[in-house]
Amino acid sequence: MSSNESGVDEPVSNQSALAKLLCGNVVPDGGDIDEVLSHLSASIDNVVKELIRLESLSPNQISLFAPFLGRSILELGCTALIARLDPFRVLLLRECQNQPNYLMDKPHKSSIRWQGDVFADKEVTDLWADKSLQNPTRALLGDYYKTLIWFANFDKLLDAIEDVRGDEWIDNLRIKTFDRFYHETLTDFSSVYSELSKGIHHELVIPLSSALDRETTQRLIEKTVRNIATLGLLVSVVSHALNKLDIQVAIEAYKEIQEMGVF
């Protein structure tokens, strides 16, 4: 019996571990936000397939394609997490892009922006001042998310992974305080975005294969995937997140991601 015949939407079963962790259990025939997350999940799956194929490419090909794939994971992952935590933001963008006068050849203020939607435009020194609350930042790594989402749920995640043993990423995560975790996440997100961008925009006037050799590329991809996957794992304990995964399913996906051929 199909999902339409039963009246129940069935989750997509062939998601990659990374897509599942970032997008949750998406359904193919759900509502508007499910359509967005299904598209993002499929896009992440396509990028993961290409990442795995990097191993078989020449050094020049790796230097050429890896920065694009790495930043694609970073941007798709952030958009997926924003959609699950703040669906209004992505539904607004979806509706804008569905308008008949939406033009592909011009920038749009509604677009997801790295500086604004992921990183805040400016630091908020007093979160609860009336002036701050007139137009509070909703950036994924902004001050309000830091307090209301990441800090509020970090100990819950540590409790969930307390008994997990023999997993390098989880062992590393378990020993961190929240302040250390958040500081390292901010630093890593900023640095990988900048490094990957240099390979995309061709701003280097030295051979790309010298600056982005196989070892450097592998480090960048690993850092990118580890950081976005860790945020995905943390979202799995956020009570209001859409398409929420069971925490044990999320942990297994987190472990599986580390088995990707690119590592």
Short mmCIF file of C-alpha atoms in Angstrom, two decimals:
data_model
loop_
_atom_site.label_atom_id
_atom_site.label_comp_id
_atom_site.label_asym_id
_atom_site.label_seq_id
_atom_site.Cartn_x
_atom_site.Cartn_y
_atom_site.Cartn_z
CA MET A 1 0.00 0.00 0.00
CA SER A 2 1.42 3.43 -0.92
CA SER A 3 1.64 6.34 1.52
CA ASN A 4 -1.22 8.05 -0.33
CA GLU A 5 -3.46 4.98 0.02
CA SER A 6 -2.75 4.62 3.72
CA GLY A 7 -3.02 8.33 4.38
CA VAL A 8 0.38 8.29 6.12
CA ASP A 9 3.53 9.79 4.68
CA GLU A 10 6.45 7.37 4.73
CA PRO A 11 10.01 8.61 5.29
CA VAL A 12 12.57 8.40 2.53
CA SER A 13 14.56 5.21 3.18
CA ASN A 14 17.62 5.75 1.00
CA GLN A 15 19.01 8.93 2.57
CA SER A 16 22.73 9.07 3.19
CA ALA A 17 23.68 9.22 6.87
CA LEU A 18 24.66 12.89 6.51
CA ALA A 19 21.37 13.85 4.83
CA LYS A 20 19.40 12.00 7.50
CA LEU A 21 21.26 13.69 10.34
CA LEU A 22 20.90 17.18 8.84
CA CYS A 23 17.39 16.95 7.39
CA GLY A 24 15.79 14.40 9.68
CA ASN A 25 13.30 11.84 8.45
CA VAL A 26 12.00 13.61 5.36
CA VAL A 27 8.84 12.49 3.61
CA PRO A 28 8.40 12.79 -0.19
CA ASP A 29 4.77 13.91 -0.24
CA GLY A 30 4.42 16.04 2.87
CA GLY A 31 3.74 19.75 3.20
CA ASP A 32 5.71 22.77 2.04
CA ILE A 33 8.53 22.42 4.58
CA ASP A 34 8.80 18.69 3.81
CA GLU A 35 9.24 19.62 0.16
CA VAL A 36 12.09 21.94 1.08
CA LEU A 37 13.80 19.39 3.33
CA SER A 38 13.31 16.62 0.78
CA HIS A 39 15.04 18.77 -1.85
CA LEU A 40 17.88 19.64 0.54
CA SER A 41 18.25 15.98 1.51
CA ALA A 42 18.50 14.88 -2.13
CA SER A 43 21.03 17.64 -2.81
CA ILE A 44 23.17 16.56 0.14
CA ASP A 45 22.99 12.96 -1.06
CA ASN A 46 24.26 14.02 -4.50
CA VAL A 47 27.17 15.95 -3.00
CA VAL A 48 28.06 13.03 -0.71
CA LYS A 49 28.25 10.71 -3.73
CA GLU A 50 30.66 13.10 -5.43
CA LEU A 51 32.72 13.49 -2.25
CA ILE A 52 33.18 9.73 -2.06
CA ARG A 53 34.34 9.70 -5.69
CA LEU A 54 37.09 12.24 -4.96
CA GLU A 55 39.46 9.44 -3.98
CA SER A 56 39.58 8.17 -7.54
CA LEU A 57 40.39 11.56 -9.09
CA SER A 58 43.76 13.08 -9.94
CA PRO A 59 45.33 15.70 -7.63
CA ASN A 60 44.37 18.49 -10.04
CA GLN A 61 40.77 17.29 -10.18
CA ILE A 62 40.58 17.03 -6.38
CA SER A 63 41.87 20.60 -6.01
CA LEU A 64 39.32 21.79 -8.56
CA PHE A 65 36.20 20.03 -7.29
CA ALA A 66 36.74 19.52 -3.55
CA PRO A 67 36.29 23.19 -2.51
CA PHE A 68 32.94 23.36 -4.31
CA LEU A 69 31.72 20.09 -2.77
CA GLY A 70 32.90 21.07 0.70
CA ARG A 71 31.18 24.43 0.64
CA SER A 72 28.06 22.84 -0.81
CA ILE A 73 27.88 20.57 2.23
CA LEU A 74 28.41 23.55 4.51
CA GLU A 75 25.71 25.69 2.89
CA LEU A 76 23.16 22.92 2.32
CA GLY A 77 23.65 21.69 5.88
CA CYS A 78 23.18 25.13 7.40
CA THR A 79 20.06 25.73 5.32
CA ALA A 80 18.63 22.37 6.43
CA LEU A 81 19.26 23.13 10.10
CA ILE A 82 17.73 26.60 9.73
CA ALA A 83 14.68 24.99 8.11
CA ARG A 84 14.27 22.55 10.98
CA LEU A 85 14.74 25.15 13.71
CA ASP A 86 13.21 28.23 12.05
CA PRO A 87 10.92 27.03 9.23
CA PHE A 88 9.44 30.50 8.73
CA ARG A 89 12.77 31.71 7.35
CA VAL A 90 12.94 29.00 4.68
CA LEU A 91 9.23 29.04 3.86
CA LEU A 92 9.52 32.77 3.19
CA LEU A 93 12.41 32.09 0.83
CA ARG A 94 10.51 29.27 -0.89
CA GLU A 95 7.48 31.46 -1.50
CA CYS A 96 9.68 34.25 -2.87
CA GLN A 97 11.35 31.84 -5.30
CA ASN A 98 7.95 30.55 -6.43
CA GLN A 99 6.82 34.03 -7.49
CA PRO A 100 6.48 34.50 -11.28
CA ASN A 101 8.66 37.62 -11.15
CA TYR A 102 11.55 35.90 -9.33
CA LEU A 103 14.67 36.55 -11.39
CA MET A 104 17.67 34.21 -11.42
CA ASP A 105 20.06 36.88 -12.74
CA LYS A 106 19.95 39.20 -9.72
CA PRO A 107 20.69 38.94 -5.98
CA HIS A 108 17.68 38.78 -3.67
CA LYS A 109 17.42 40.09 -0.13
CA SER A 110 15.39 36.99 0.77
CA SER A 111 18.29 34.60 0.02
CA ILE A 112 20.05 32.68 2.77
CA ARG A 113 23.22 34.65 3.54
CA TRP A 114 26.31 33.37 5.28
CA GLN A 115 26.68 36.71 7.07
CA GLY A 116 23.23 37.20 8.49
CA ASP A 117 21.64 33.74 8.53
CA VAL A 118 24.59 31.63 9.68
CA PHE A 119 26.83 34.22 11.34
CA ALA A 120 25.18 37.26 12.89
CA ASP A 121 25.82 40.66 11.33
CA LYS A 122 26.93 41.95 14.73
CA GLU A 123 27.37 40.81 18.30
CA VAL A 124 24.49 41.37 20.72
CA THR A 125 25.86 42.54 24.06
CA ASP A 126 22.53 42.59 25.95
CA LEU A 127 20.13 39.97 24.60
CA TRP A 128 17.15 41.12 26.62
CA ALA A 129 17.36 44.87 26.11
CA ASP A 130 14.33 46.32 24.31
CA LYS A 131 16.60 47.71 21.61
CA SER A 132 18.07 44.25 20.93
CA LEU A 133 14.65 42.63 20.83
CA GLN A 134 13.25 45.06 18.25
CA ASN A 135 14.96 43.08 15.50
CA PRO A 136 16.71 40.09 17.10
CA THR A 137 19.21 38.17 14.99
CA ARG A 138 18.05 34.68 14.04
CA ALA A 139 21.46 33.59 12.76
CA LEU A 140 22.25 29.91 13.27
CA LEU A 141 25.47 30.81 15.09
CA GLY A 142 24.26 34.12 16.48
CA ASP A 143 23.91 35.11 20.12
CA TYR A 144 20.23 34.19 20.50
CA TYR A 145 20.70 30.72 19.03
CA LYS A 146 23.76 30.31 21.24
CA THR A 147 21.66 30.89 24.36
CA LEU A 148 18.25 29.50 23.41
CA ILE A 149 19.25 26.49 21.32
CA TRP A 150 22.88 25.41 21.58
CA PHE A 151 23.60 26.13 25.26
CA ALA A 152 20.11 25.09 26.37
CA ASN A 153 20.53 21.62 24.82
CA PHE A 154 24.25 20.91 25.08
CA ASP A 155 24.07 19.07 28.42
CA LYS A 156 21.13 17.06 27.10
CA LEU A 157 23.34 15.89 24.23
CA LEU A 158 26.20 15.01 26.59
CA ASP A 159 23.76 12.91 28.63
CA ALA A 160 22.60 11.13 25.47
CA ILE A 161 26.12 10.19 24.39
CA GLU A 162 27.44 9.45 27.89
CA ASP A 163 27.60 5.68 27.38
CA VAL A 164 28.81 5.69 23.76
CA ARG A 165 32.33 4.32 23.60
CA GLY A 166 34.90 3.75 20.89
CA ASP A 167 33.78 6.59 18.62
CA GLU A 168 36.46 9.22 17.96
CA TRP A 169 34.15 12.17 17.26
CA ILE A 170 31.90 11.42 20.23
CA ASP A 171 34.87 10.82 22.54
CA ASN A 172 36.20 14.23 21.47
CA LEU A 173 32.83 15.91 21.96
CA ARG A 174 32.23 14.41 25.39
CA ILE A 175 35.26 16.09 26.98
CA LYS A 176 34.30 19.62 25.90
CA THR A 177 32.62 22.30 27.93
CA PHE A 178 29.94 24.25 26.11
CA ASP A 179 32.15 27.33 25.84
CA ARG A 180 34.95 25.33 24.25
CA PHE A 181 32.52 23.55 21.90
CA TYR A 182 30.92 26.79 20.76
CA HIS A 183 34.18 28.68 20.34
CA GLU A 184 35.69 25.85 18.27
CA THR A 185 32.54 25.57 16.16
CA LEU A 186 32.57 29.30 15.36
CA THR A 187 36.28 29.21 14.53
CA ASP A 188 36.02 26.10 12.37
CA PHE A 189 32.95 27.30 10.45
CA SER A 190 34.65 30.60 9.70
CA SER A 191 37.97 29.08 8.67
CA VAL A 192 36.65 26.30 6.42
CA TYR A 193 34.26 28.70 4.67
CA SER A 194 37.16 31.04 3.92
CA GLU A 195 39.57 28.28 2.84
CA LEU A 196 37.02 26.55 0.61
CA SER A 197 36.04 29.89 -0.92
CA LYS A 198 39.60 30.49 -2.11
CA GLY A 199 39.36 27.36 -4.22
CA ILE A 200 35.95 28.33 -5.62
CA HIS A 201 36.64 31.95 -6.53
CA HIS A 202 40.09 31.25 -7.98
CA GLU A 203 41.65 34.10 -6.04
CA LEU A 204 44.91 32.18 -5.72
CA VAL A 205 47.60 33.06 -8.27
CA ILE A 206 49.73 30.08 -7.26
CA PRO A 207 48.89 26.56 -8.47
CA LEU A 208 45.73 25.40 -6.75
CA SER A 209 47.14 21.89 -6.29
CA SER A 210 49.97 23.37 -4.20
CA ALA A 211 47.66 25.18 -1.80
CA LEU A 212 44.93 22.52 -1.79
CA ASP A 213 46.84 19.26 -2.02
CA ARG A 214 45.25 15.91 -1.15
CA GLU A 215 46.16 16.10 2.53
CA THR A 216 44.90 19.68 2.93
CA THR A 217 41.72 18.89 1.04
CA GLN A 218 41.03 15.84 3.17
CA ARG A 219 41.53 17.92 6.33
CA LEU A 220 39.15 20.61 5.08
CA ILE A 221 36.44 18.16 4.08
CA GLU A 222 36.75 16.26 7.36
CA LYS A 223 36.52 19.47 9.40
CA THR A 224 33.54 20.68 7.35
CA VAL A 225 31.59 17.43 7.64
CA ARG A 226 32.46 16.91 11.32
CA ASN A 227 31.27 20.39 12.32
CA ILE A 228 28.01 20.39 10.39
CA ALA A 229 27.27 16.80 11.44
CA THR A 230 27.88 17.67 15.10
CA LEU A 231 25.35 20.50 14.90
CA GLY A 232 22.97 18.01 13.29
CA LEU A 233 23.51 15.62 16.20
CA LEU A 234 22.82 18.44 18.66
CA VAL A 235 19.60 19.36 16.82
CA SER A 236 18.45 15.78 17.45
CA VAL A 237 17.91 16.62 21.13
CA VAL A 238 16.16 19.97 20.48
CA SER A 239 12.52 19.38 21.40
CA HIS A 240 10.95 21.66 18.78
CA ALA A 241 13.12 20.63 15.79
CA LEU A 242 11.20 19.46 12.74
CA ASN A 243 11.64 15.87 11.49
CA LYS A 244 13.34 15.02 14.75
CA LEU A 245 15.33 11.80 14.78
CA ASP A 246 15.39 9.37 17.66
CA ILE A 247 18.70 10.13 19.38
CA GLN A 248 19.97 6.57 18.92
CA VAL A 249 19.25 6.77 15.19
CA ALA A 250 21.07 10.11 15.11
CA ILE A 251 24.09 8.64 16.93
CA GLU A 252 24.27 5.74 14.47
CA ALA A 253 24.10 8.19 11.55
CA TYR A 254 26.86 10.26 13.17
CA LYS A 255 29.02 7.14 13.43
CA GLU A 256 28.27 6.10 9.83
CA ILE A 257 29.31 9.51 8.50
CA GLN A 258 32.82 8.85 9.78
CA GLU A 259 33.03 5.79 7.53
CA MET A 260 32.66 7.86 4.35
CA GLY A 261 35.35 6.94 1.82
CA VAL A 262 36.64 10.49 1.62
CA PHE A 263 38.07 10.09 5.14
#
